[in-house]
Amino acid sequence: MPLARLIPCLDVAHGRVVKGVSFVGLRDVGDPVELATFYSAGGADELVFLDIAATPNDTATLTSVVAQVADVLDIPFTVGGGVRSVDDATRIIESGADRVSLNSAALADPSLITAIANRFGSQAVVVAIDAGDGVVHTHGGRVATTTPTVPWAVEAANRGAGEILLTSIRQDGRRTGFDLELTVAVRSAISIPVIASGGAGSAQHVADALRVADAALVASIVHENPAGLAGLRREIERCGVRLRPIKENR
Amino acid sequence: MSDVVVVDYGAGNTRSVRAALSRLGRTSEVLSDPQAIRGAQFVVLPGVGSARSAMEHLNQTGAAEALRERFANGGPTLGICLGMQLALETSEEDGGVEGIGLLSGHVRRLHTERVPRLGWALVEPWGDAYYFAHSFAGESPDSVATSEGVTVAVQRGPFFGVQFHPEKSGAAGLDFLERCLSPA
C-alpha cells in the first residue's frame, strides 16, 4: 500500500478561499494560490479544493484559479464542486488539476463517472459521498436521499471511480474524531481507496482514521493554524502512522 | 528553440509538467510535430489519458515514428506514467494496444490490494517517496527501480521511463527531473 495521505481541504467561492482559515503567517488568507503554496511547503500530501458556490457563471473563475494553482504547486490536487459534465471535468483537468471530485452530479447521472474515467482514467475521478444515517445526503449534507451509502459507494467504484471521498455529516465540524465504523463499512465493500473526512480534532483522530482509510481530509484543524501542519504530521507519526518522508525544499 | 519538447497526444495534463520544467529554469513547448521531436535536445512523453487514444494520436501525427528515430539516434527522452507504459511493446489496457516499442516488456493491469494505486510510495533502490496514480504497470527486463514489488522505472539507452509523476512529487520529483535533464 502507498503511504497514508494527509489532505487539507480548501473551500473556495468566486475564486477566493472562504471559511475559517487563520491569518497567521499569510499575507492574503483568501488567495488560493498562496494557501496552496503554504500547505504544500508544510507537508500536505495532496490538496482538495471544493468550490462551494459553484454556479455556471463561475466556470471561468474556477478554471483560472486551477491554472494558477497548478503553476505553483508540485503536489497533486483535486477540484470539486460544480463538476456536472465531461466538459467541466476536461476544463479543470486541462487547467492542471489531477483529479475532479463528483458529488450530486454523479448521483443524478451515474454514467458521468464512467464518461470521465474513460477519458482521463479512473485515477482522475473521485466520488464524494456525504453520508448520514445510512443514506447519501446532498446540498452540503442538508438533504437526505433514499440512496443507501454502501451500495452507492460500490456502484461508484463499479462505474469507474478511482477513489471515494467519504464525509460523515454527523461528525463533520464536531472535531470529536472520524466516523471509523462508517469508513470501515464503505472501504471493506470496495477495492478502490477511500479518503475519510469529517471530525478531525487532533493528531490522534487523524492517526485513528489513517489506520482504516487510505487518506484523511482535514480542514479546520489546519486552517486555524496553517503553520502547524508540519507539527501535526510529526504528531500523527508519533501515534504510529507512517507518512511520507518530506525532502527538503529546493 | 525551447530546451524541452513535451509531446502532445491530445489528452493530458501538460501544464504541470511545463510548470515543473519552468521551476528548473527550462523552457518548453507542447508539440506533436515529428521534426521537432527528432531534433529536440530533450523530450518528455507525459502521461494522462488512455493508452488507445494516446497511441492513435501518436501514430496519426507521426510522433510515434519520430520517437523511434530519436531513440535510435540517442536522443534523451523521459516517459512519465502512461508515457513510460507507451514506450513498451504492448499494453492490455483498452482491450490491447501496441506501444511504441522502444523497450521490451508489456503493460498489465495491477493486482495490488487497492486499484488505482494512489499516493506516495517509496521507490527502491533510490529511497525517496514519489507520487503514483495508476491502474496499470509495466513488466520489463529493462526495469531499474521498483515500489512495493511493482516496476516503476525502466531504462534502455537514451530512454528513461517512470511510473510516478515527478512533476507532482515535491522536491524529490524536481530533483529527479533535474538529474534527467542534466546527466553527469
Tab-separated table of C-alpha atoms in Angstrom:
chain	number	residue	atom	x	y	z
A	1	MET	CA	0.000	0.000	0.000
A	2	PRO	CA	1.212	3.529	-0.679
A	3	LEU	CA	1.793	5.672	2.423
A	4	ALA	CA	-1.180	7.226	4.229
A	5	ARG	CA	-2.025	10.715	2.943
A	6	LEU	CA	-2.908	13.879	4.826
A	7	ILE	CA	-5.079	16.119	2.620
A	8	PRO	CA	-6.042	19.680	3.617
A	9	CYS	CA	-9.335	20.760	2.064
A	10	LEU	CA	-9.880	24.363	0.986
A	11	ASP	CA	-13.381	25.715	0.406
A	12	VAL	CA	-13.423	28.320	-2.340
A	13	ALA	CA	-16.160	30.634	-3.555
A	14	HIS	CA	-15.855	33.012	-6.512
A	15	GLY	CA	-12.141	32.275	-6.717
A	16	ARG	CA	-11.391	33.008	-3.066
A	17	VAL	CA	-10.733	30.749	-0.095
A	18	VAL	CA	-13.541	31.110	2.413
A	19	LYS	CA	-14.308	29.939	5.908
A	20	GLY	CA	-12.118	29.532	8.878
A	21	VAL	CA	-8.591	29.991	7.636
A	22	SER	CA	-6.454	31.721	10.249
A	23	PHE	CA	-4.403	34.626	9.004
A	24	VAL	CA	-1.216	33.908	10.950
A	25	GLY	CA	1.736	33.934	8.586
A	26	LEU	CA	-0.263	34.640	5.467
A	27	ARG	CA	-0.384	37.894	3.571
A	28	ASP	CA	-3.722	37.147	1.964
A	29	VAL	CA	-5.814	34.404	3.563
A	30	GLY	CA	-8.279	34.450	0.713
A	31	ASP	CA	-5.754	33.693	-2.008
A	32	PRO	CA	-5.983	30.011	-3.029
A	33	VAL	CA	-2.554	30.172	-4.645
A	34	GLU	CA	-0.803	31.437	-1.524
A	35	LEU	CA	-2.552	28.958	0.770
A	36	ALA	CA	-1.818	26.096	-1.621
A	37	THR	CA	1.879	27.000	-1.625
A	38	PHE	CA	1.869	27.319	2.147
A	39	TYR	CA	0.289	23.907	2.739
A	40	SER	CA	2.486	22.286	0.139
A	41	ALA	CA	5.578	23.644	1.898
A	42	GLY	CA	4.170	22.439	5.224
A	43	GLY	CA	3.985	18.858	4.016
A	44	ALA	CA	0.486	18.324	2.629
A	45	ASP	CA	0.471	15.136	0.560
A	46	GLU	CA	-2.273	16.431	-1.686
A	47	LEU	CA	-4.885	19.213	-1.656
A	48	VAL	CA	-8.611	19.307	-2.315
A	49	PHE	CA	-10.361	22.476	-3.496
A	50	LEU	CA	-14.126	22.483	-3.141
A	51	ASP	CA	-15.989	25.232	-4.938
A	52	ILE	CA	-18.874	25.693	-2.513
A	53	ALA	CA	-20.589	28.423	-4.510
A	54	ALA	CA	-20.195	26.884	-7.934
A	55	THR	CA	-22.561	28.329	-10.484
A	56	PRO	CA	-22.294	28.062	-14.257
A	57	ASN	CA	-21.098	31.685	-14.371
A	58	ASP	CA	-18.182	30.848	-12.117
A	59	THR	CA	-16.626	28.357	-14.529
A	60	ALA	CA	-14.092	30.816	-15.915
A	61	THR	CA	-13.090	31.976	-12.438
A	62	LEU	CA	-12.575	28.429	-11.198
A	63	THR	CA	-10.589	27.434	-14.273
A	64	SER	CA	-8.312	30.422	-13.846
A	65	VAL	CA	-7.710	29.594	-10.160
A	66	VAL	CA	-6.936	25.975	-11.059
A	67	ALA	CA	-4.379	27.105	-13.638
A	68	GLN	CA	-2.678	29.475	-11.195
A	69	VAL	CA	-2.541	26.782	-8.519
A	70	ALA	CA	-1.145	24.235	-10.997
A	71	ASP	CA	1.650	26.623	-11.941
A	72	VAL	CA	2.947	26.863	-8.361
A	73	LEU	CA	2.021	23.512	-6.814
A	74	ASP	CA	4.292	20.464	-7.053
A	75	ILE	CA	1.908	18.066	-5.286
A	76	PRO	CA	-1.336	16.675	-6.695
A	77	PHE	CA	-4.680	18.390	-6.222
A	78	THR	CA	-8.346	17.583	-6.711
A	79	VAL	CA	-11.091	20.039	-7.624
A	80	GLY	CA	-14.740	19.516	-6.749
A	81	GLY	CA	-17.936	21.475	-6.684
A	82	GLY	CA	-19.751	22.294	-9.857
A	83	VAL	CA	-18.375	19.429	-11.969
A	84	ARG	CA	-21.512	18.461	-13.868
A	85	SER	CA	-20.283	17.225	-17.244
A	86	VAL	CA	-17.333	15.737	-19.097
A	87	ASP	CA	-16.696	19.242	-20.454
A	88	ASP	CA	-16.463	20.650	-16.913
A	89	ALA	CA	-14.012	17.889	-15.954
A	90	THR	CA	-11.978	18.448	-19.125
A	91	ARG	CA	-11.631	22.181	-18.467
A	92	ILE	CA	-10.486	21.574	-14.897
A	93	ILE	CA	-8.017	18.803	-15.747
A	94	GLU	CA	-6.610	20.652	-18.766
A	95	SER	CA	-6.089	23.657	-16.482
A	96	GLY	CA	-3.797	21.484	-14.383
A	97	ALA	CA	-5.867	19.664	-11.724
A	98	ASP	CA	-5.020	15.999	-11.273
A	99	ARG	CA	-8.483	14.855	-10.353
A	100	VAL	CA	-12.066	16.020	-10.234
A	101	SER	CA	-14.496	15.220	-7.449
A	102	LEU	CA	-18.126	14.474	-8.304
A	103	ASN	CA	-20.938	14.597	-5.797
A	104	SER	CA	-24.595	15.317	-6.621
A	105	ALA	CA	-23.983	15.275	-10.394
A	106	ALA	CA	-22.850	11.636	-10.112
A	107	LEU	CA	-25.945	10.755	-8.071
A	108	ALA	CA	-28.182	12.401	-10.666
A	109	ASP	CA	-26.371	10.709	-13.563
A	110	PRO	CA	-24.008	7.880	-12.555
A	111	SER	CA	-22.891	7.433	-16.197
A	112	LEU	CA	-20.919	10.672	-15.758
A	113	ILE	CA	-18.433	8.725	-13.597
A	114	THR	CA	-17.759	6.294	-16.451
A	115	ALA	CA	-17.581	9.005	-19.095
A	116	ILE	CA	-14.893	10.950	-17.220
A	117	ALA	CA	-12.991	7.786	-16.258
A	118	ASN	CA	-12.919	6.653	-19.902
A	119	ARG	CA	-11.447	9.967	-20.968
A	120	PHE	CA	-8.905	10.560	-18.189
A	121	GLY	CA	-8.602	7.249	-16.332
A	122	SER	CA	-10.155	6.153	-13.047
A	123	GLN	CA	-7.365	7.765	-11.037
A	124	ALA	CA	-8.747	11.155	-12.164
A	125	VAL	CA	-12.260	10.580	-10.769
A	126	VAL	CA	-13.117	10.977	-7.083
A	127	VAL	CA	-16.703	10.403	-5.994
A	128	ALA	CA	-17.585	12.395	-2.872
A	129	ILE	CA	-20.246	10.887	-0.627
A	130	ASP	CA	-21.827	12.856	2.207
A	131	ALA	CA	-23.189	10.107	4.436
A	132	GLY	CA	-25.504	10.134	7.435
A	133	ASP	CA	-27.983	7.691	8.974
A	134	GLY	CA	-27.083	5.095	6.370
A	135	VAL	CA	-28.033	7.218	3.374
A	136	VAL	CA	-26.368	9.647	0.991
A	137	HIS	CA	-27.083	13.334	1.511
A	138	THR	CA	-26.957	16.242	-0.953
A	139	HIS	CA	-26.807	20.036	-0.702
A	140	GLY	CA	-23.822	20.056	1.610
A	141	GLY	CA	-25.336	17.379	3.821
A	142	ARG	CA	-28.651	19.144	4.406
A	143	VAL	CA	-30.928	16.971	2.264
A	144	ALA	CA	-31.230	13.206	2.807
A	145	THR	CA	-31.777	10.999	-0.247
A	146	THR	CA	-33.134	7.458	-0.228
A	147	THR	CA	-29.859	6.080	-1.649
A	148	PRO	CA	-28.101	3.835	0.898
A	149	THR	CA	-24.432	4.743	1.434
A	150	VAL	CA	-22.551	1.471	0.989
A	151	PRO	CA	-24.343	0.292	-2.185
A	152	TRP	CA	-23.787	3.739	-3.732
A	153	ALA	CA	-20.047	3.510	-2.997
A	154	VAL	CA	-19.996	0.059	-4.624
A	155	GLU	CA	-21.839	1.374	-7.683
A	156	ALA	CA	-19.498	4.375	-7.977
A	157	ALA	CA	-16.464	2.046	-7.852
A	158	ASN	CA	-18.003	-0.304	-10.420
A	159	ARG	CA	-18.711	2.607	-12.738
A	160	GLY	CA	-15.070	3.681	-12.725
A	161	ALA	CA	-14.474	5.952	-9.739
A	162	GLY	CA	-10.834	5.847	-8.611
A	163	GLU	CA	-11.386	6.939	-5.033
A	164	ILE	CA	-14.231	7.658	-2.593
A	165	LEU	CA	-14.153	10.850	-0.502
A	166	LEU	CA	-16.364	9.807	2.391
A	167	THR	CA	-17.684	12.526	4.699
A	168	SER	CA	-19.638	11.722	7.829
A	169	ILE	CA	-22.154	14.538	8.154
A	170	ARG	CA	-22.698	13.556	11.783
A	171	GLN	CA	-19.027	14.108	12.615
A	172	ASP	CA	-18.256	16.952	10.197
A	173	GLY	CA	-17.288	20.114	12.066
A	174	ARG	CA	-17.575	18.492	15.515
A	175	ARG	CA	-13.871	17.763	15.963
A	176	THR	CA	-14.547	14.662	18.052
A	177	GLY	CA	-12.978	12.146	15.679
A	178	PHE	CA	-13.827	10.472	12.375
A	179	ASP	CA	-16.690	8.015	11.932
A	180	LEU	CA	-14.479	4.930	11.822
A	181	GLU	CA	-17.381	2.497	11.621
A	182	LEU	CA	-18.759	4.191	8.502
A	183	THR	CA	-15.264	4.324	6.972
A	184	VAL	CA	-14.678	0.610	7.562
A	185	ALA	CA	-18.146	-0.306	6.247
A	186	VAL	CA	-17.558	1.542	2.967
A	187	ARG	CA	-13.910	0.635	2.485
A	188	SER	CA	-14.414	-3.088	3.092
A	189	ALA	CA	-17.151	-3.171	0.428
A	190	ILE	CA	-14.920	-1.820	-2.368
A	191	SER	CA	-11.367	-2.227	-3.688
A	192	ILE	CA	-10.629	1.414	-4.573
A	193	PRO	CA	-9.019	3.695	-1.959
A	194	VAL	CA	-11.046	5.783	0.495
A	195	ILE	CA	-10.422	9.265	1.931
A	196	ALA	CA	-12.000	9.631	5.391
A	197	SER	CA	-13.486	13.046	6.096
A	198	GLY	CA	-15.291	14.847	8.878
A	199	GLY	CA	-14.351	15.092	12.520
A	200	ALA	CA	-10.604	15.713	12.778
A	201	GLY	CA	-9.884	17.457	16.077
A	202	SER	CA	-6.485	16.044	16.982
A	203	ALA	CA	-3.494	14.142	15.607
A	204	GLN	CA	-4.809	11.052	17.380
A	205	HIS	CA	-8.120	11.340	15.484
A	206	VAL	CA	-6.280	11.574	12.175
A	207	ALA	CA	-3.997	8.661	13.050
A	208	ASP	CA	-7.033	6.540	14.007
A	209	ALA	CA	-8.652	7.360	10.653
A	210	LEU	CA	-5.475	6.571	8.726
A	211	ARG	CA	-5.376	3.077	10.229
A	212	VAL	CA	-8.687	2.271	8.499
A	213	ALA	CA	-8.573	4.576	5.457
A	214	ASP	CA	-6.073	5.408	2.710
A	215	ALA	CA	-6.120	9.146	3.386
A	216	ALA	CA	-7.662	11.697	5.745
A	217	LEU	CA	-9.161	15.033	4.789
A	218	VAL	CA	-8.543	17.835	7.274
A	219	ALA	CA	-9.994	21.339	7.340
A	220	SER	CA	-10.425	23.427	10.485
A	221	ILE	CA	-7.632	21.642	12.386
A	222	VAL	CA	-5.110	23.001	9.868
A	223	HIS	CA	-6.890	26.202	8.825
A	224	GLU	CA	-6.793	27.530	12.388
A	225	ASN	CA	-3.048	27.207	12.343
A	226	PRO	CA	-1.689	26.648	8.842
A	227	ALA	CA	1.886	26.838	10.145
A	228	GLY	CA	1.141	23.885	12.427
A	229	LEU	CA	0.796	21.376	9.578
A	230	ALA	CA	4.372	20.111	9.880
A	231	GLY	CA	3.886	19.634	13.630
A	232	LEU	CA	0.603	17.811	13.032
A	233	ARG	CA	2.435	15.393	10.719
A	234	ARG	CA	5.044	14.692	13.388
A	235	GLU	CA	2.325	14.044	15.991
A	236	ILE	CA	0.477	11.677	13.650
A	237	GLU	CA	3.737	9.774	13.108
A	238	ARG	CA	4.248	9.621	16.892
A	239	CYS	CA	0.818	7.958	17.032
A	240	GLY	CA	2.353	5.193	14.940
A	241	VAL	CA	1.176	6.046	11.412
A	242	ARG	CA	3.875	6.349	8.784
A	243	LEU	CA	3.611	9.323	6.428
A	244	ARG	CA	5.858	10.135	3.510
A	245	PRO	CA	9.335	11.433	4.287
A	246	ILE	CA	9.473	15.071	3.225
A	247	LYS	CA	12.506	16.025	1.233
A	248	GLU	CA	13.974	19.469	1.949
A	249	ASN	CA	12.549	22.022	-0.435
A	250	ARG	CA	14.824	23.104	-3.227
B	1	MET	CA	14.183	26.689	-29.744
B	2	SER	CA	12.933	25.517	-26.340
B	3	ASP	CA	15.029	23.326	-24.055
B	4	VAL	CA	12.351	20.627	-23.888
B	5	VAL	CA	9.615	19.363	-26.207
B	6	VAL	CA	6.627	17.956	-24.304
B	7	VAL	CA	4.834	15.577	-26.655
B	8	ASP	CA	1.180	16.409	-27.204
B	9	TYR	CA	-1.170	13.497	-27.667
B	10	GLY	CA	-4.490	15.170	-27.371
B	11	ALA	CA	-5.326	14.287	-23.771
B	12	GLY	CA	-3.337	15.011	-20.761
B	13	ASN	CA	-2.149	17.399	-18.224
B	14	THR	CA	0.869	19.003	-19.847
B	15	ARG	CA	0.552	22.180	-17.787
B	16	SER	CA	2.004	20.651	-14.605
B	17	VAL	CA	4.965	19.142	-16.466
B	18	ARG	CA	5.730	22.506	-18.072
B	19	ALA	CA	5.390	24.264	-14.701
B	20	ALA	CA	7.923	21.852	-13.163
B	21	LEU	CA	10.351	22.374	-16.075
B	22	SER	CA	9.973	26.111	-15.707
B	23	ARG	CA	10.797	25.843	-11.969
B	24	LEU	CA	14.034	24.178	-13.072
B	25	GLY	CA	14.740	27.071	-15.436
B	26	ARG	CA	13.928	25.158	-18.631
B	27	THR	CA	11.759	26.479	-21.436
B	28	SER	CA	9.348	24.027	-23.036
B	29	GLU	CA	6.742	23.728	-25.744
B	30	VAL	CA	3.916	21.252	-26.303
B	31	LEU	CA	4.109	19.737	-29.806
B	32	SER	CA	3.378	16.615	-31.791
B	33	ASP	CA	5.418	17.687	-34.833
B	34	PRO	CA	7.749	14.789	-35.817
B	35	GLN	CA	10.587	17.059	-36.913
B	36	ALA	CA	10.579	18.932	-33.595
B	37	ILE	CA	10.552	15.623	-31.701
B	38	ARG	CA	13.505	14.277	-33.707
B	39	GLY	CA	15.549	17.440	-33.240
B	40	ALA	CA	14.776	18.430	-29.637
B	41	GLN	CA	17.528	18.484	-27.031
B	42	PHE	CA	15.225	16.704	-24.595
B	43	VAL	CA	11.759	15.193	-24.986
B	44	VAL	CA	9.149	14.436	-22.327
B	45	LEU	CA	6.354	11.998	-23.130
B	46	PRO	CA	3.830	12.879	-20.416
B	47	GLY	CA	1.036	10.721	-19.159
B	48	VAL	CA	-2.629	11.100	-18.523
B	49	GLY	CA	-5.379	9.507	-20.554
B	50	SER	CA	-5.999	6.156	-22.136
B	51	ALA	CA	-3.442	4.031	-23.979
B	52	ARG	CA	-5.554	3.518	-27.111
B	53	SER	CA	-6.413	7.139	-27.802
B	54	ALA	CA	-2.846	8.199	-26.984
B	55	MET	CA	-1.316	5.683	-29.442
B	56	GLU	CA	-3.845	6.587	-32.153
B	57	HIS	CA	-2.843	10.226	-31.793
B	58	LEU	CA	0.899	9.441	-31.743
B	59	ASN	CA	0.619	7.214	-34.825
B	60	GLN	CA	-1.547	9.663	-36.801
B	61	THR	CA	0.732	12.632	-36.178
B	62	GLY	CA	3.914	10.670	-36.910
B	63	ALA	CA	5.114	11.341	-33.363
B	64	ALA	CA	5.472	7.600	-32.600
B	65	GLU	CA	7.805	7.064	-35.573
B	66	ALA	CA	9.730	10.229	-34.673
B	67	LEU	CA	10.200	8.918	-31.114
B	68	ARG	CA	11.624	5.635	-32.525
B	69	GLU	CA	14.053	7.537	-34.776
B	70	ARG	CA	15.030	9.798	-31.907
B	71	PHE	CA	15.680	6.735	-29.730
B	72	ALA	CA	17.836	5.126	-32.444
B	73	ASN	CA	19.849	8.342	-32.700
B	74	GLY	CA	20.438	8.520	-28.945
B	75	GLY	CA	18.140	11.465	-28.184
B	76	PRO	CA	17.353	11.634	-24.441
B	77	THR	CA	13.665	11.106	-23.687
B	78	LEU	CA	11.709	10.814	-20.433
B	79	GLY	CA	8.374	8.980	-20.312
B	80	ILE	CA	6.071	9.719	-17.383
B	81	CYS	CA	3.302	7.337	-16.222
B	82	LEU	CA	1.327	6.465	-19.394
B	83	GLY	CA	4.308	7.891	-21.322
B	84	MET	CA	6.522	5.194	-19.813
B	85	GLN	CA	3.944	2.481	-20.499
B	86	LEU	CA	3.571	3.539	-24.154
B	87	ALA	CA	7.311	3.011	-24.711
B	88	LEU	CA	6.935	-0.738	-24.090
B	89	GLU	CA	5.775	-3.292	-26.665
B	90	THR	CA	2.133	-3.803	-25.738
B	91	SER	CA	-0.471	-2.822	-23.147
B	92	GLU	CA	-3.521	-4.789	-22.067
B	93	GLU	CA	-5.371	-1.516	-21.406
B	94	ASP	CA	-8.422	-0.813	-23.622
B	95	GLY	CA	-8.588	-4.414	-24.840
B	96	GLY	CA	-4.965	-4.495	-26.036
B	97	VAL	CA	-2.824	-1.765	-27.610
B	98	GLU	CA	0.506	-1.828	-29.476
B	99	GLY	CA	3.002	0.512	-27.876
B	100	ILE	CA	5.864	2.469	-29.435
B	101	GLY	CA	8.163	-0.460	-28.679
B	102	LEU	CA	11.366	1.307	-27.645
B	103	LEU	CA	11.866	-1.167	-24.778
B	104	SER	CA	10.994	-4.816	-24.204
B	105	GLY	CA	8.087	-5.523	-21.948
B	106	HIS	CA	4.361	-5.400	-21.528
B	107	VAL	CA	1.861	-3.354	-19.557
B	108	ARG	CA	-0.590	-5.254	-17.368
B	109	ARG	CA	-3.458	-4.381	-15.044
B	110	LEU	CA	-2.331	-4.026	-11.432
B	111	HIS	CA	-3.448	-6.596	-8.892
B	112	THR	CA	-2.408	-4.678	-5.781
B	113	GLU	CA	-4.703	-4.536	-2.760
B	114	ARG	CA	-6.270	-1.248	-3.912
B	115	VAL	CA	-6.542	-0.211	-7.563
B	116	PRO	CA	-5.934	2.517	-8.643
B	117	ARG	CA	-2.670	2.593	-6.724
B	118	LEU	CA	-2.848	6.167	-5.454
B	119	GLY	CA	-0.481	8.144	-3.298
B	120	TRP	CA	3.140	8.474	-2.273
B	121	ALA	CA	5.299	5.376	-2.127
B	122	LEU	CA	8.983	4.675	-1.596
B	123	VAL	CA	10.989	3.738	-4.678
B	124	GLU	CA	13.814	1.227	-4.335
B	125	PRO	CA	16.779	1.414	-4.609
B	126	TRP	CA	16.535	5.239	-4.743
B	127	GLY	CA	14.955	5.668	-1.296
B	128	ASP	CA	12.740	8.721	-1.901
B	129	ALA	CA	8.916	8.747	-1.985
B	130	TYR	CA	7.164	9.810	-5.196
B	131	TYR	CA	3.508	10.275	-6.164
B	132	PHE	CA	1.733	7.489	-8.044
B	133	ALA	CA	-1.727	7.313	-9.634
B	134	HIS	CA	-2.068	4.216	-11.808
B	135	SER	CA	-4.120	1.095	-12.519
B	136	PHE	CA	-1.621	-0.487	-14.938
B	137	ALA	CA	2.128	-1.105	-14.712
B	138	GLY	CA	4.923	-2.289	-16.958
B	139	GLU	CA	6.744	-5.611	-16.700
B	140	SER	CA	10.090	-5.260	-18.394
B	141	PRO	CA	13.623	-6.696	-18.368
B	142	ASP	CA	14.730	-3.052	-18.527
B	143	SER	CA	13.335	-2.355	-15.029
B	144	VAL	CA	15.694	-0.225	-12.919
B	145	ALA	CA	13.511	0.575	-9.886
B	146	THR	CA	10.533	-0.899	-8.062
B	147	SER	CA	7.972	0.180	-5.483
B	148	GLU	CA	6.156	-2.441	-3.393
B	149	GLY	CA	7.125	-5.042	-5.965
B	150	VAL	CA	5.827	-3.027	-8.937
B	151	THR	CA	8.215	-1.967	-11.731
B	152	VAL	CA	8.231	1.822	-11.573
B	153	ALA	CA	11.226	2.808	-13.703
B	154	VAL	CA	12.675	1.433	-16.909
B	155	GLN	CA	15.726	2.482	-18.846
B	156	ARG	CA	17.356	1.492	-22.081
B	157	GLY	CA	19.902	3.694	-23.801
B	158	PRO	CA	18.600	7.262	-24.046
B	159	PHE	CA	15.051	6.427	-22.857
B	160	PHE	CA	14.113	6.676	-19.201
B	161	GLY	CA	10.558	5.926	-18.095
B	162	VAL	CA	8.982	6.360	-14.669
B	163	GLN	CA	5.570	5.297	-13.419
B	164	PHE	CA	5.365	8.078	-10.820
B	165	HIS	CA	4.742	11.761	-11.510
B	166	PRO	CA	7.962	13.715	-10.852
B	167	GLU	CA	6.056	16.956	-11.586
B	168	LYS	CA	3.741	16.143	-8.649
B	169	SER	CA	6.316	14.675	-6.273
B	170	GLY	CA	7.508	17.778	-4.467
B	171	ALA	CA	11.227	18.392	-4.010
B	172	ALA	CA	12.082	14.714	-4.638
B	173	GLY	CA	10.350	14.919	-8.017
B	174	LEU	CA	12.103	18.134	-9.052
B	175	ASP	CA	15.479	16.651	-8.050
B	176	PHE	CA	14.716	13.607	-10.174
B	177	LEU	CA	13.761	15.764	-13.179
B	178	GLU	CA	16.921	17.824	-12.807
B	179	ARG	CA	19.057	14.647	-12.839
B	180	CYS	CA	17.302	13.527	-16.038
B	181	LEU	CA	17.826	16.891	-17.714
B	182	SER	CA	21.500	17.207	-16.839
B	183	PRO	CA	23.103	13.756	-16.972
B	184	ALA	CA	26.522	13.548	-15.373
